[in-house]
């Protein structure tokens, strides 16, 4: 009971200081849900609003660790009171109160895999840094990267908002800072990024279904040119044609910033986008190249499942679910919608 009282008191004190520094936390509480600790509305019948003001959005470039304690560096563009609040928040509600242990748990699960498989997961399957040696520096880096958010040209930490677990209920809103708001009957979840299951695992170390599938990084050909596909979705063109990659040329090769290969909502658009982008670049015979890219992606995840077939454990289950969800999303590609 004393532990729960202490947690409630820490939450109340930090929330009070958060509001005093310009933050908004209306109808919000900390609770336990299906994904562990997360955010919930106090009264599900009323709207909630949580907003981190700009003065509390500290750049990740100004964050450092001293003997395992998260600190705001002396060069940060933030006041002394704001810096103290950020350090207190991460000490008592985030990094020092479960966040570090959460990252360490993912690494521990990865270390339980056979030693010959871990390098393959990192270098061949490109499943992220979770399968590298979990040094203190890497754990700290993974914590920061899993909680940073791009805001006005810089990566920042977002206290309180980063307590929301991933889900499809809400999206981050730029509202004089970073906010989530709306009405929720249960846990308040937010889409961490517009990415696929594979991308979620690489960045955050968990598996969750997605309505889209993007290509893995790969190299191939289209007609007589080399074709490189990346996963840089920040280069997507906004507007009426979502998920259109940027094409660049150089040294006799072309590069796509990313490529959507599956979409539950618009399955015919995948091939249509590829045709449009490549034909605008002067290519004519592009369907075979698209089919080869799809086949390479299917083989990538089927091979991963084969390597996991005889294994057990929490990380194995997470990887299997990631591969299954990615293959499921890849299945939503048929026909063509010309754009």
mmCIF file with all atom_site columns, C-alpha atoms in Angstrom, residues 47-230:
data_model
loop_
_atom_site.group_PDB
_atom_site.id
_atom_site.type_symbol
_atom_site.label_atom_id
_atom_site.label_alt_id
_atom_site.label_comp_id
_atom_site.label_asym_id
_atom_site.label_entity_id
_atom_site.label_seq_id
_atom_site.pdbx_PDB_ins_code
_atom_site.Cartn_x
_atom_site.Cartn_y
_atom_site.Cartn_z
_atom_site.occupancy
_atom_site.B_iso_or_equiv
_atom_site.pdbx_formal_charge
_atom_site.auth_seq_id
_atom_site.auth_comp_id
_atom_site.auth_asym_id
_atom_site.auth_atom_id
_atom_site.pdbx_PDB_model_num
ATOM 1   C CA . UNK A 1 47  ? -12.574 14.232  -23.231 1.00 0.00 ? 47  UNK A CA 1
ATOM 2   C CA . UNK A 1 48  ? -8.934  14.126  -22.142 1.00 0.00 ? 48  UNK A CA 1
ATOM 3   C CA . UNK A 1 49  ? -6.081  16.378  -23.200 1.00 0.00 ? 49  UNK A CA 1
ATOM 4   C CA . UNK A 1 50  ? -2.355  16.039  -22.616 1.00 0.00 ? 50  UNK A CA 1
ATOM 5   C CA . UNK A 1 51  ? 0.047   18.622  -24.038 1.00 0.00 ? 51  UNK A CA 1
ATOM 6   C CA . UNK A 1 52  ? 3.789   19.102  -23.527 1.00 0.00 ? 52  UNK A CA 1
ATOM 7   C CA . UNK A 1 53  ? 4.619   22.799  -24.069 1.00 0.00 ? 53  UNK A CA 1
ATOM 8   C CA . UNK A 1 54  ? 7.585   23.810  -26.188 1.00 0.00 ? 54  UNK A CA 1
ATOM 9   C CA . UNK A 1 55  ? 9.616   24.912  -23.161 1.00 0.00 ? 55  UNK A CA 1
ATOM 10  C CA . UNK A 1 56  ? 9.620   21.283  -21.915 1.00 0.00 ? 56  UNK A CA 1
ATOM 11  C CA . UNK A 1 57  ? 10.594  19.741  -25.262 1.00 0.00 ? 57  UNK A CA 1
ATOM 12  C CA . UNK A 1 58  ? 14.303  19.239  -24.614 1.00 0.00 ? 58  UNK A CA 1
ATOM 13  C CA . UNK A 1 59  ? 16.396  18.228  -27.632 1.00 0.00 ? 59  UNK A CA 1
ATOM 14  C CA . UNK A 1 60  ? 17.783  14.712  -27.398 1.00 0.00 ? 60  UNK A CA 1
ATOM 15  C CA . UNK A 1 61  ? 21.145  16.186  -28.440 1.00 0.00 ? 61  UNK A CA 1
ATOM 16  C CA . UNK A 1 62  ? 21.187  17.905  -25.026 1.00 0.00 ? 62  UNK A CA 1
ATOM 17  C CA . UNK A 1 63  ? 20.506  14.713  -23.062 1.00 0.00 ? 63  UNK A CA 1
ATOM 18  C CA . UNK A 1 64  ? 23.342  12.856  -21.356 1.00 0.00 ? 64  UNK A CA 1
ATOM 19  C CA . UNK A 1 65  ? 23.755  10.097  -18.801 1.00 0.00 ? 65  UNK A CA 1
ATOM 20  C CA . UNK A 1 66  ? 25.957  10.406  -15.729 1.00 0.00 ? 66  UNK A CA 1
ATOM 21  C CA . UNK A 1 67  ? 26.538  7.136   -13.871 1.00 0.00 ? 67  UNK A CA 1
ATOM 22  C CA . UNK A 1 68  ? 23.277  5.808   -15.279 1.00 0.00 ? 68  UNK A CA 1
ATOM 23  C CA . UNK A 1 69  ? 21.247  8.929   -14.401 1.00 0.00 ? 69  UNK A CA 1
ATOM 24  C CA . UNK A 1 70  ? 19.580  10.951  -17.178 1.00 0.00 ? 70  UNK A CA 1
ATOM 25  C CA . UNK A 1 71  ? 20.685  14.574  -17.172 1.00 0.00 ? 71  UNK A CA 1
ATOM 26  C CA . UNK A 1 72  ? 20.011  17.665  -19.254 1.00 0.00 ? 72  UNK A CA 1
ATOM 27  C CA . UNK A 1 73  ? 23.309  19.018  -20.557 1.00 0.00 ? 73  UNK A CA 1
ATOM 28  C CA . UNK A 1 74  ? 24.542  22.490  -19.621 1.00 0.00 ? 74  UNK A CA 1
ATOM 29  C CA . UNK A 1 75  ? 24.124  23.798  -23.171 1.00 0.00 ? 75  UNK A CA 1
ATOM 30  C CA . UNK A 1 76  ? 20.388  23.034  -23.393 1.00 0.00 ? 76  UNK A CA 1
ATOM 31  C CA . UNK A 1 77  ? 18.098  25.834  -24.485 1.00 0.00 ? 77  UNK A CA 1
ATOM 32  C CA . UNK A 1 78  ? 15.899  25.476  -21.393 1.00 0.00 ? 78  UNK A CA 1
ATOM 33  C CA . UNK A 1 79  ? 15.505  27.193  -18.055 1.00 0.00 ? 79  UNK A CA 1
ATOM 34  C CA . UNK A 1 80  ? 16.827  25.764  -14.808 1.00 0.00 ? 80  UNK A CA 1
ATOM 35  C CA . UNK A 1 81  ? 13.336  24.919  -13.554 1.00 0.00 ? 81  UNK A CA 1
ATOM 36  C CA . UNK A 1 82  ? 12.456  23.173  -16.819 1.00 0.00 ? 82  UNK A CA 1
ATOM 37  C CA . UNK A 1 83  ? 15.699  21.173  -16.735 1.00 0.00 ? 83  UNK A CA 1
ATOM 38  C CA . UNK A 1 84  ? 15.047  20.073  -13.172 1.00 0.00 ? 84  UNK A CA 1
ATOM 39  C CA . UNK A 1 85  ? 11.515  19.002  -14.051 1.00 0.00 ? 85  UNK A CA 1
ATOM 40  C CA . UNK A 1 86  ? 12.747  16.916  -17.014 1.00 0.00 ? 86  UNK A CA 1
ATOM 41  C CA . UNK A 1 87  ? 15.405  15.234  -14.872 1.00 0.00 ? 87  UNK A CA 1
ATOM 42  C CA . UNK A 1 88  ? 12.898  14.554  -12.067 1.00 0.00 ? 88  UNK A CA 1
ATOM 43  C CA . UNK A 1 89  ? 10.342  13.174  -14.505 1.00 0.00 ? 89  UNK A CA 1
ATOM 44  C CA . UNK A 1 90  ? 12.773  10.707  -16.065 1.00 0.00 ? 90  UNK A CA 1
ATOM 45  C CA . UNK A 1 91  ? 14.177  9.737   -12.681 1.00 0.00 ? 91  UNK A CA 1
ATOM 46  C CA . UNK A 1 92  ? 10.826  9.051   -11.014 1.00 0.00 ? 92  UNK A CA 1
ATOM 47  C CA . UNK A 1 93  ? 8.336   8.217   -13.803 1.00 0.00 ? 93  UNK A CA 1
ATOM 48  C CA . UNK A 1 94  ? 10.255  7.119   -16.892 1.00 0.00 ? 94  UNK A CA 1
ATOM 49  C CA . UNK A 1 95  ? 13.903  5.993   -17.173 1.00 0.00 ? 95  UNK A CA 1
ATOM 50  C CA . UNK A 1 96  ? 14.399  5.369   -13.468 1.00 0.00 ? 96  UNK A CA 1
ATOM 51  C CA . UNK A 1 97  ? 10.925  3.972   -12.816 1.00 0.00 ? 97  UNK A CA 1
ATOM 52  C CA . UNK A 1 98  ? 10.492  1.201   -15.336 1.00 0.00 ? 98  UNK A CA 1
ATOM 53  C CA . UNK A 1 99  ? 11.760  2.618   -18.634 1.00 0.00 ? 99  UNK A CA 1
ATOM 54  C CA . UNK A 1 100 ? 15.294  1.368   -18.219 1.00 0.00 ? 100 UNK A CA 1
ATOM 55  C CA . UNK A 1 101 ? 14.076  -2.035  -17.008 1.00 0.00 ? 101 UNK A CA 1
ATOM 56  C CA . UNK A 1 102 ? 11.777  -2.311  -20.034 1.00 0.00 ? 102 UNK A CA 1
ATOM 57  C CA . UNK A 1 103 ? 14.672  -1.791  -22.460 1.00 0.00 ? 103 UNK A CA 1
ATOM 58  C CA . UNK A 1 104 ? 16.882  -4.180  -20.485 1.00 0.00 ? 104 UNK A CA 1
ATOM 59  C CA . UNK A 1 105 ? 14.143  -6.827  -20.587 1.00 0.00 ? 105 UNK A CA 1
ATOM 60  C CA . UNK A 1 106 ? 14.068  -6.734  -24.408 1.00 0.00 ? 106 UNK A CA 1
ATOM 61  C CA . UNK A 1 107 ? 17.839  -7.133  -24.547 1.00 0.00 ? 107 UNK A CA 1
ATOM 62  C CA . UNK A 1 108 ? 17.697  -10.003 -22.038 1.00 0.00 ? 108 UNK A CA 1
ATOM 63  C CA . UNK A 1 109 ? 15.129  -11.800 -24.187 1.00 0.00 ? 109 UNK A CA 1
ATOM 64  C CA . UNK A 1 110 ? 17.354  -11.299 -27.233 1.00 0.00 ? 110 UNK A CA 1
ATOM 65  C CA . UNK A 1 111 ? 20.419  -12.624 -25.378 1.00 0.00 ? 111 UNK A CA 1
ATOM 66  C CA . UNK A 1 112 ? 18.509  -15.850 -24.649 1.00 0.00 ? 112 UNK A CA 1
ATOM 67  C CA . UNK A 1 113 ? 18.594  -16.696 -28.366 1.00 0.00 ? 113 UNK A CA 1
ATOM 68  C CA . UNK A 1 114 ? 21.312  -18.991 -29.751 1.00 0.00 ? 114 UNK A CA 1
ATOM 69  C CA . UNK A 1 115 ? 24.558  -17.020 -30.201 1.00 0.00 ? 115 UNK A CA 1
ATOM 70  C CA . UNK A 1 116 ? 24.794  -17.996 -33.868 1.00 0.00 ? 116 UNK A CA 1
ATOM 71  C CA . UNK A 1 117 ? 21.345  -16.523 -34.601 1.00 0.00 ? 117 UNK A CA 1
ATOM 72  C CA . UNK A 1 118 ? 21.777  -13.104 -32.987 1.00 0.00 ? 118 UNK A CA 1
ATOM 73  C CA . UNK A 1 119 ? 24.279  -11.764 -35.569 1.00 0.00 ? 119 UNK A CA 1
ATOM 74  C CA . UNK A 1 120 ? 21.970  -12.908 -38.387 1.00 0.00 ? 120 UNK A CA 1
ATOM 75  C CA . UNK A 1 121 ? 19.039  -11.051 -36.855 1.00 0.00 ? 121 UNK A CA 1
ATOM 76  C CA . UNK A 1 122 ? 21.131  -7.886  -36.748 1.00 0.00 ? 122 UNK A CA 1
ATOM 77  C CA . UNK A 1 123 ? 23.043  -8.021  -40.047 1.00 0.00 ? 123 UNK A CA 1
ATOM 78  C CA . UNK A 1 124 ? 20.967  -10.258 -42.352 1.00 0.00 ? 124 UNK A CA 1
ATOM 79  C CA . UNK A 1 125 ? 17.407  -9.669  -41.176 1.00 0.00 ? 125 UNK A CA 1
ATOM 80  C CA . UNK A 1 126 ? 18.070  -6.064  -40.039 1.00 0.00 ? 126 UNK A CA 1
ATOM 81  C CA . UNK A 1 127 ? 15.850  -6.408  -36.973 1.00 0.00 ? 127 UNK A CA 1
ATOM 82  C CA . UNK A 1 128 ? 17.483  -3.542  -35.095 1.00 0.00 ? 128 UNK A CA 1
ATOM 83  C CA . UNK A 1 129 ? 20.128  -3.173  -32.405 1.00 0.00 ? 129 UNK A CA 1
ATOM 84  C CA . UNK A 1 130 ? 18.296  -5.446  -29.958 1.00 0.00 ? 130 UNK A CA 1
ATOM 85  C CA . UNK A 1 131 ? 20.596  -8.346  -30.838 1.00 0.00 ? 131 UNK A CA 1
ATOM 86  C CA . UNK A 1 132 ? 23.874  -6.517  -30.226 1.00 0.00 ? 132 UNK A CA 1
ATOM 87  C CA . UNK A 1 133 ? 25.810  -6.725  -26.958 1.00 0.00 ? 133 UNK A CA 1
ATOM 88  C CA . UNK A 1 134 ? 23.682  -4.784  -24.422 1.00 0.00 ? 134 UNK A CA 1
ATOM 89  C CA . UNK A 1 135 ? 26.239  -2.328  -23.089 1.00 0.00 ? 135 UNK A CA 1
ATOM 90  C CA . UNK A 1 136 ? 25.042  0.444   -20.744 1.00 0.00 ? 136 UNK A CA 1
ATOM 91  C CA . UNK A 1 137 ? 25.604  2.959   -23.547 1.00 0.00 ? 137 UNK A CA 1
ATOM 92  C CA . UNK A 1 138 ? 23.477  0.967   -26.014 1.00 0.00 ? 138 UNK A CA 1
ATOM 93  C CA . UNK A 1 139 ? 20.660  0.577   -23.465 1.00 0.00 ? 139 UNK A CA 1
ATOM 94  C CA . UNK A 1 140 ? 20.689  4.337   -22.871 1.00 0.00 ? 140 UNK A CA 1
ATOM 95  C CA . UNK A 1 141 ? 20.704  5.035   -26.610 1.00 0.00 ? 141 UNK A CA 1
ATOM 96  C CA . UNK A 1 142 ? 17.807  2.661   -27.254 1.00 0.00 ? 142 UNK A CA 1
ATOM 97  C CA . UNK A 1 143 ? 15.794  4.304   -24.480 1.00 0.00 ? 143 UNK A CA 1
ATOM 98  C CA . UNK A 1 144 ? 16.264  7.779   -25.984 1.00 0.00 ? 144 UNK A CA 1
ATOM 99  C CA . UNK A 1 145 ? 15.602  6.643   -29.553 1.00 0.00 ? 145 UNK A CA 1
ATOM 100 C CA . UNK A 1 146 ? 12.443  4.830   -28.493 1.00 0.00 ? 146 UNK A CA 1
ATOM 101 C CA . UNK A 1 147 ? 11.036  8.009   -26.944 1.00 0.00 ? 147 UNK A CA 1
ATOM 102 C CA . UNK A 1 148 ? 12.246  10.813  -29.199 1.00 0.00 ? 148 UNK A CA 1
ATOM 103 C CA . UNK A 1 149 ? 9.919   12.680  -31.542 1.00 0.00 ? 149 UNK A CA 1
ATOM 104 C CA . UNK A 1 150 ? 10.672  14.969  -34.455 1.00 0.00 ? 150 UNK A CA 1
ATOM 105 C CA . UNK A 1 151 ? 9.424   18.490  -33.761 1.00 0.00 ? 151 UNK A CA 1
ATOM 106 C CA . UNK A 1 152 ? 10.256  21.552  -35.860 1.00 0.00 ? 152 UNK A CA 1
ATOM 107 C CA . UNK A 1 153 ? 13.443  20.109  -37.274 1.00 0.00 ? 153 UNK A CA 1
ATOM 108 C CA . UNK A 1 154 ? 14.848  18.583  -34.088 1.00 0.00 ? 154 UNK A CA 1
ATOM 109 C CA . UNK A 1 155 ? 14.398  15.386  -32.096 1.00 0.00 ? 155 UNK A CA 1
ATOM 110 C CA . UNK A 1 156 ? 12.960  16.011  -28.650 1.00 0.00 ? 156 UNK A CA 1
ATOM 111 C CA . UNK A 1 157 ? 11.812  14.147  -25.561 1.00 0.00 ? 157 UNK A CA 1
ATOM 112 C CA . UNK A 1 158 ? 8.156   14.602  -24.609 1.00 0.00 ? 158 UNK A CA 1
ATOM 113 C CA . UNK A 1 159 ? 7.481   14.054  -20.872 1.00 0.00 ? 159 UNK A CA 1
ATOM 114 C CA . UNK A 1 160 ? 4.133   12.481  -19.921 1.00 0.00 ? 160 UNK A CA 1
ATOM 115 C CA . UNK A 1 161 ? 3.099   12.005  -23.568 1.00 0.00 ? 161 UNK A CA 1
ATOM 116 C CA . UNK A 1 162 ? 5.761   9.289   -23.872 1.00 0.00 ? 162 UNK A CA 1
ATOM 117 C CA . UNK A 1 163 ? 3.902   7.225   -21.258 1.00 0.00 ? 163 UNK A CA 1
ATOM 118 C CA . UNK A 1 164 ? 1.182   6.371   -23.813 1.00 0.00 ? 164 UNK A CA 1
ATOM 119 C CA . UNK A 1 165 ? 1.529   2.900   -25.303 1.00 0.00 ? 165 UNK A CA 1
ATOM 120 C CA . UNK A 1 166 ? 1.364   2.228   -29.033 1.00 0.00 ? 166 UNK A CA 1
ATOM 121 C CA . UNK A 1 167 ? -2.053  1.722   -30.614 1.00 0.00 ? 167 UNK A CA 1
ATOM 122 C CA . UNK A 1 168 ? -4.318  3.067   -33.325 1.00 0.00 ? 168 UNK A CA 1
ATOM 123 C CA . UNK A 1 169 ? -6.619  5.180   -31.160 1.00 0.00 ? 169 UNK A CA 1
ATOM 124 C CA . UNK A 1 170 ? -4.900  8.579   -31.460 1.00 0.00 ? 170 UNK A CA 1
ATOM 125 C CA . UNK A 1 171 ? -2.094  10.449  -33.225 1.00 0.00 ? 171 UNK A CA 1
ATOM 126 C CA . UNK A 1 172 ? 0.339   13.078  -31.979 1.00 0.00 ? 172 UNK A CA 1
ATOM 127 C CA . UNK A 1 173 ? -0.832  16.637  -32.605 1.00 0.00 ? 173 UNK A CA 1
ATOM 128 C CA . UNK A 1 174 ? 1.306   19.781  -32.885 1.00 0.00 ? 174 UNK A CA 1
ATOM 129 C CA . UNK A 1 175 ? -0.577  22.142  -30.609 1.00 0.00 ? 175 UNK A CA 1
ATOM 130 C CA . UNK A 1 176 ? 1.863   24.732  -29.270 1.00 0.00 ? 176 UNK A CA 1
ATOM 131 C CA . UNK A 1 177 ? 3.911   21.694  -28.333 1.00 0.00 ? 177 UNK A CA 1
ATOM 132 C CA . UNK A 1 178 ? 3.099   17.998  -28.673 1.00 0.00 ? 178 UNK A CA 1
ATOM 133 C CA . UNK A 1 179 ? -0.346  16.787  -27.638 1.00 0.00 ? 179 UNK A CA 1
ATOM 134 C CA . UNK A 1 180 ? -2.724  13.860  -27.640 1.00 0.00 ? 180 UNK A CA 1
ATOM 135 C CA . UNK A 1 181 ? -6.401  14.517  -27.062 1.00 0.00 ? 181 UNK A CA 1
ATOM 136 C CA . UNK A 1 182 ? -9.852  13.063  -27.571 1.00 0.00 ? 182 UNK A CA 1
ATOM 137 C CA . UNK A 1 183 ? -12.243 10.688  -25.822 1.00 0.00 ? 183 UNK A CA 1
ATOM 138 C CA . UNK A 1 184 ? -11.245 7.174   -24.763 1.00 0.00 ? 184 UNK A CA 1
ATOM 139 C CA . UNK A 1 185 ? -13.314 4.494   -23.122 1.00 0.00 ? 185 UNK A CA 1
ATOM 140 C CA . UNK A 1 186 ? -10.210 2.651   -21.984 1.00 0.00 ? 186 UNK A CA 1
ATOM 141 C CA . UNK A 1 187 ? -6.468  2.990   -22.341 1.00 0.00 ? 187 UNK A CA 1
ATOM 142 C CA . UNK A 1 188 ? -5.185  5.994   -24.285 1.00 0.00 ? 188 UNK A CA 1
ATOM 143 C CA . UNK A 1 189 ? -2.920  4.712   -27.065 1.00 0.00 ? 189 UNK A CA 1
ATOM 144 C CA . UNK A 1 190 ? -1.141  6.615   -29.815 1.00 0.00 ? 190 UNK A CA 1
ATOM 145 C CA . UNK A 1 191 ? 0.404   5.638   -33.142 1.00 0.00 ? 191 UNK A CA 1
ATOM 146 C CA . UNK A 1 192 ? 4.144   5.845   -32.563 1.00 0.00 ? 192 UNK A CA 1
ATOM 147 C CA . UNK A 1 193 ? 4.895   6.201   -36.270 1.00 0.00 ? 193 UNK A CA 1
ATOM 148 C CA . UNK A 1 194 ? 3.348   5.666   -39.693 1.00 0.00 ? 194 UNK A CA 1
ATOM 149 C CA . UNK A 1 195 ? 5.214   2.438   -40.325 1.00 0.00 ? 195 UNK A CA 1
ATOM 150 C CA . UNK A 1 196 ? 4.718   -1.305  -40.632 1.00 0.00 ? 196 UNK A CA 1
ATOM 151 C CA . UNK A 1 197 ? 5.087   -4.160  -38.149 1.00 0.00 ? 197 UNK A CA 1
ATOM 152 C CA . UNK A 1 198 ? 8.721   -4.657  -39.156 1.00 0.00 ? 198 UNK A CA 1
ATOM 153 C CA . UNK A 1 199 ? 9.478   -0.981  -38.511 1.00 0.00 ? 199 UNK A CA 1
ATOM 154 C CA . UNK A 1 200 ? 7.797   -1.046  -35.110 1.00 0.00 ? 200 UNK A CA 1
ATOM 155 C CA . UNK A 1 201 ? 9.903   -4.009  -34.045 1.00 0.00 ? 201 UNK A CA 1
ATOM 156 C CA . UNK A 1 202 ? 13.149  -2.491  -35.290 1.00 0.00 ? 202 UNK A CA 1
ATOM 157 C CA . UNK A 1 203 ? 12.574  0.763   -33.407 1.00 0.00 ? 203 UNK A CA 1
ATOM 158 C CA . UNK A 1 204 ? 10.678  -0.319  -30.286 1.00 0.00 ? 204 UNK A CA 1
ATOM 159 C CA . UNK A 1 205 ? 11.296  -4.036  -29.900 1.00 0.00 ? 205 UNK A CA 1
ATOM 160 C CA . UNK A 1 206 ? 7.657   -5.168  -29.906 1.00 0.00 ? 206 UNK A CA 1
ATOM 161 C CA . UNK A 1 207 ? 5.290   -6.632  -32.494 1.00 0.00 ? 207 UNK A CA 1
ATOM 162 C CA . UNK A 1 208 ? 1.960   -5.074  -33.413 1.00 0.00 ? 208 UNK A CA 1
ATOM 163 C CA . UNK A 1 209 ? -0.270  -5.372  -36.449 1.00 0.00 ? 209 UNK A CA 1
ATOM 164 C CA . UNK A 1 210 ? -0.170  -2.678  -39.121 1.00 0.00 ? 210 UNK A CA 1
ATOM 165 C CA . UNK A 1 211 ? -2.380  -1.994  -42.121 1.00 0.00 ? 211 UNK A CA 1
ATOM 166 C CA . UNK A 1 212 ? 0.616   -1.504  -44.412 1.00 0.00 ? 212 UNK A CA 1
ATOM 167 C CA . UNK A 1 213 ? 3.817   -3.290  -45.376 1.00 0.00 ? 213 UNK A CA 1
ATOM 168 C CA . UNK A 1 214 ? 6.919   -1.511  -46.634 1.00 0.00 ? 214 UNK A CA 1
ATOM 169 C CA . UNK A 1 215 ? 9.778   -3.210  -48.429 1.00 0.00 ? 215 UNK A CA 1
ATOM 170 C CA . UNK A 1 216 ? 12.867  -4.267  -46.556 1.00 0.00 ? 216 UNK A CA 1
ATOM 171 C CA . UNK A 1 217 ? 16.066  -2.553  -47.689 1.00 0.00 ? 217 UNK A CA 1
ATOM 172 C CA . UNK A 1 218 ? 17.251  -4.351  -50.774 1.00 0.00 ? 218 UNK A CA 1
ATOM 173 C CA . UNK A 1 219 ? 19.143  -4.118  -54.048 1.00 0.00 ? 219 UNK A CA 1
ATOM 174 C CA . UNK A 1 220 ? 17.876  -5.288  -57.432 1.00 0.00 ? 220 UNK A CA 1
ATOM 175 C CA . UNK A 1 221 ? 17.432  -4.191  -61.026 1.00 0.00 ? 221 UNK A CA 1
ATOM 176 C CA . UNK A 1 222 ? 14.863  -2.487  -63.196 1.00 0.00 ? 222 UNK A CA 1
ATOM 177 C CA . UNK A 1 223 ? 15.556  -2.910  -66.907 1.00 0.00 ? 223 UNK A CA 1
ATOM 178 C CA . UNK A 1 224 ? 19.339  -2.298  -67.103 1.00 0.00 ? 224 UNK A CA 1
ATOM 179 C CA . UNK A 1 225 ? 19.666  -0.069  -64.027 1.00 0.00 ? 225 UNK A CA 1
ATOM 180 C CA . UNK A 1 226 ? 20.498  -0.971  -60.470 1.00 0.00 ? 226 UNK A CA 1
ATOM 181 C CA . UNK A 1 227 ? 17.592  -0.422  -58.078 1.00 0.00 ? 227 UNK A CA 1
ATOM 182 C CA . UNK A 1 228 ? 18.042  0.339   -54.392 1.00 0.00 ? 228 UNK A CA 1
ATOM 183 C CA . UNK A 1 229 ? 15.135  0.508   -51.956 1.00 0.00 ? 229 UNK A CA 1
ATOM 184 C CA . UNK A 1 230 ? 15.454  2.170   -48.563 1.00 0.00 ? 230 UNK A CA 1
#
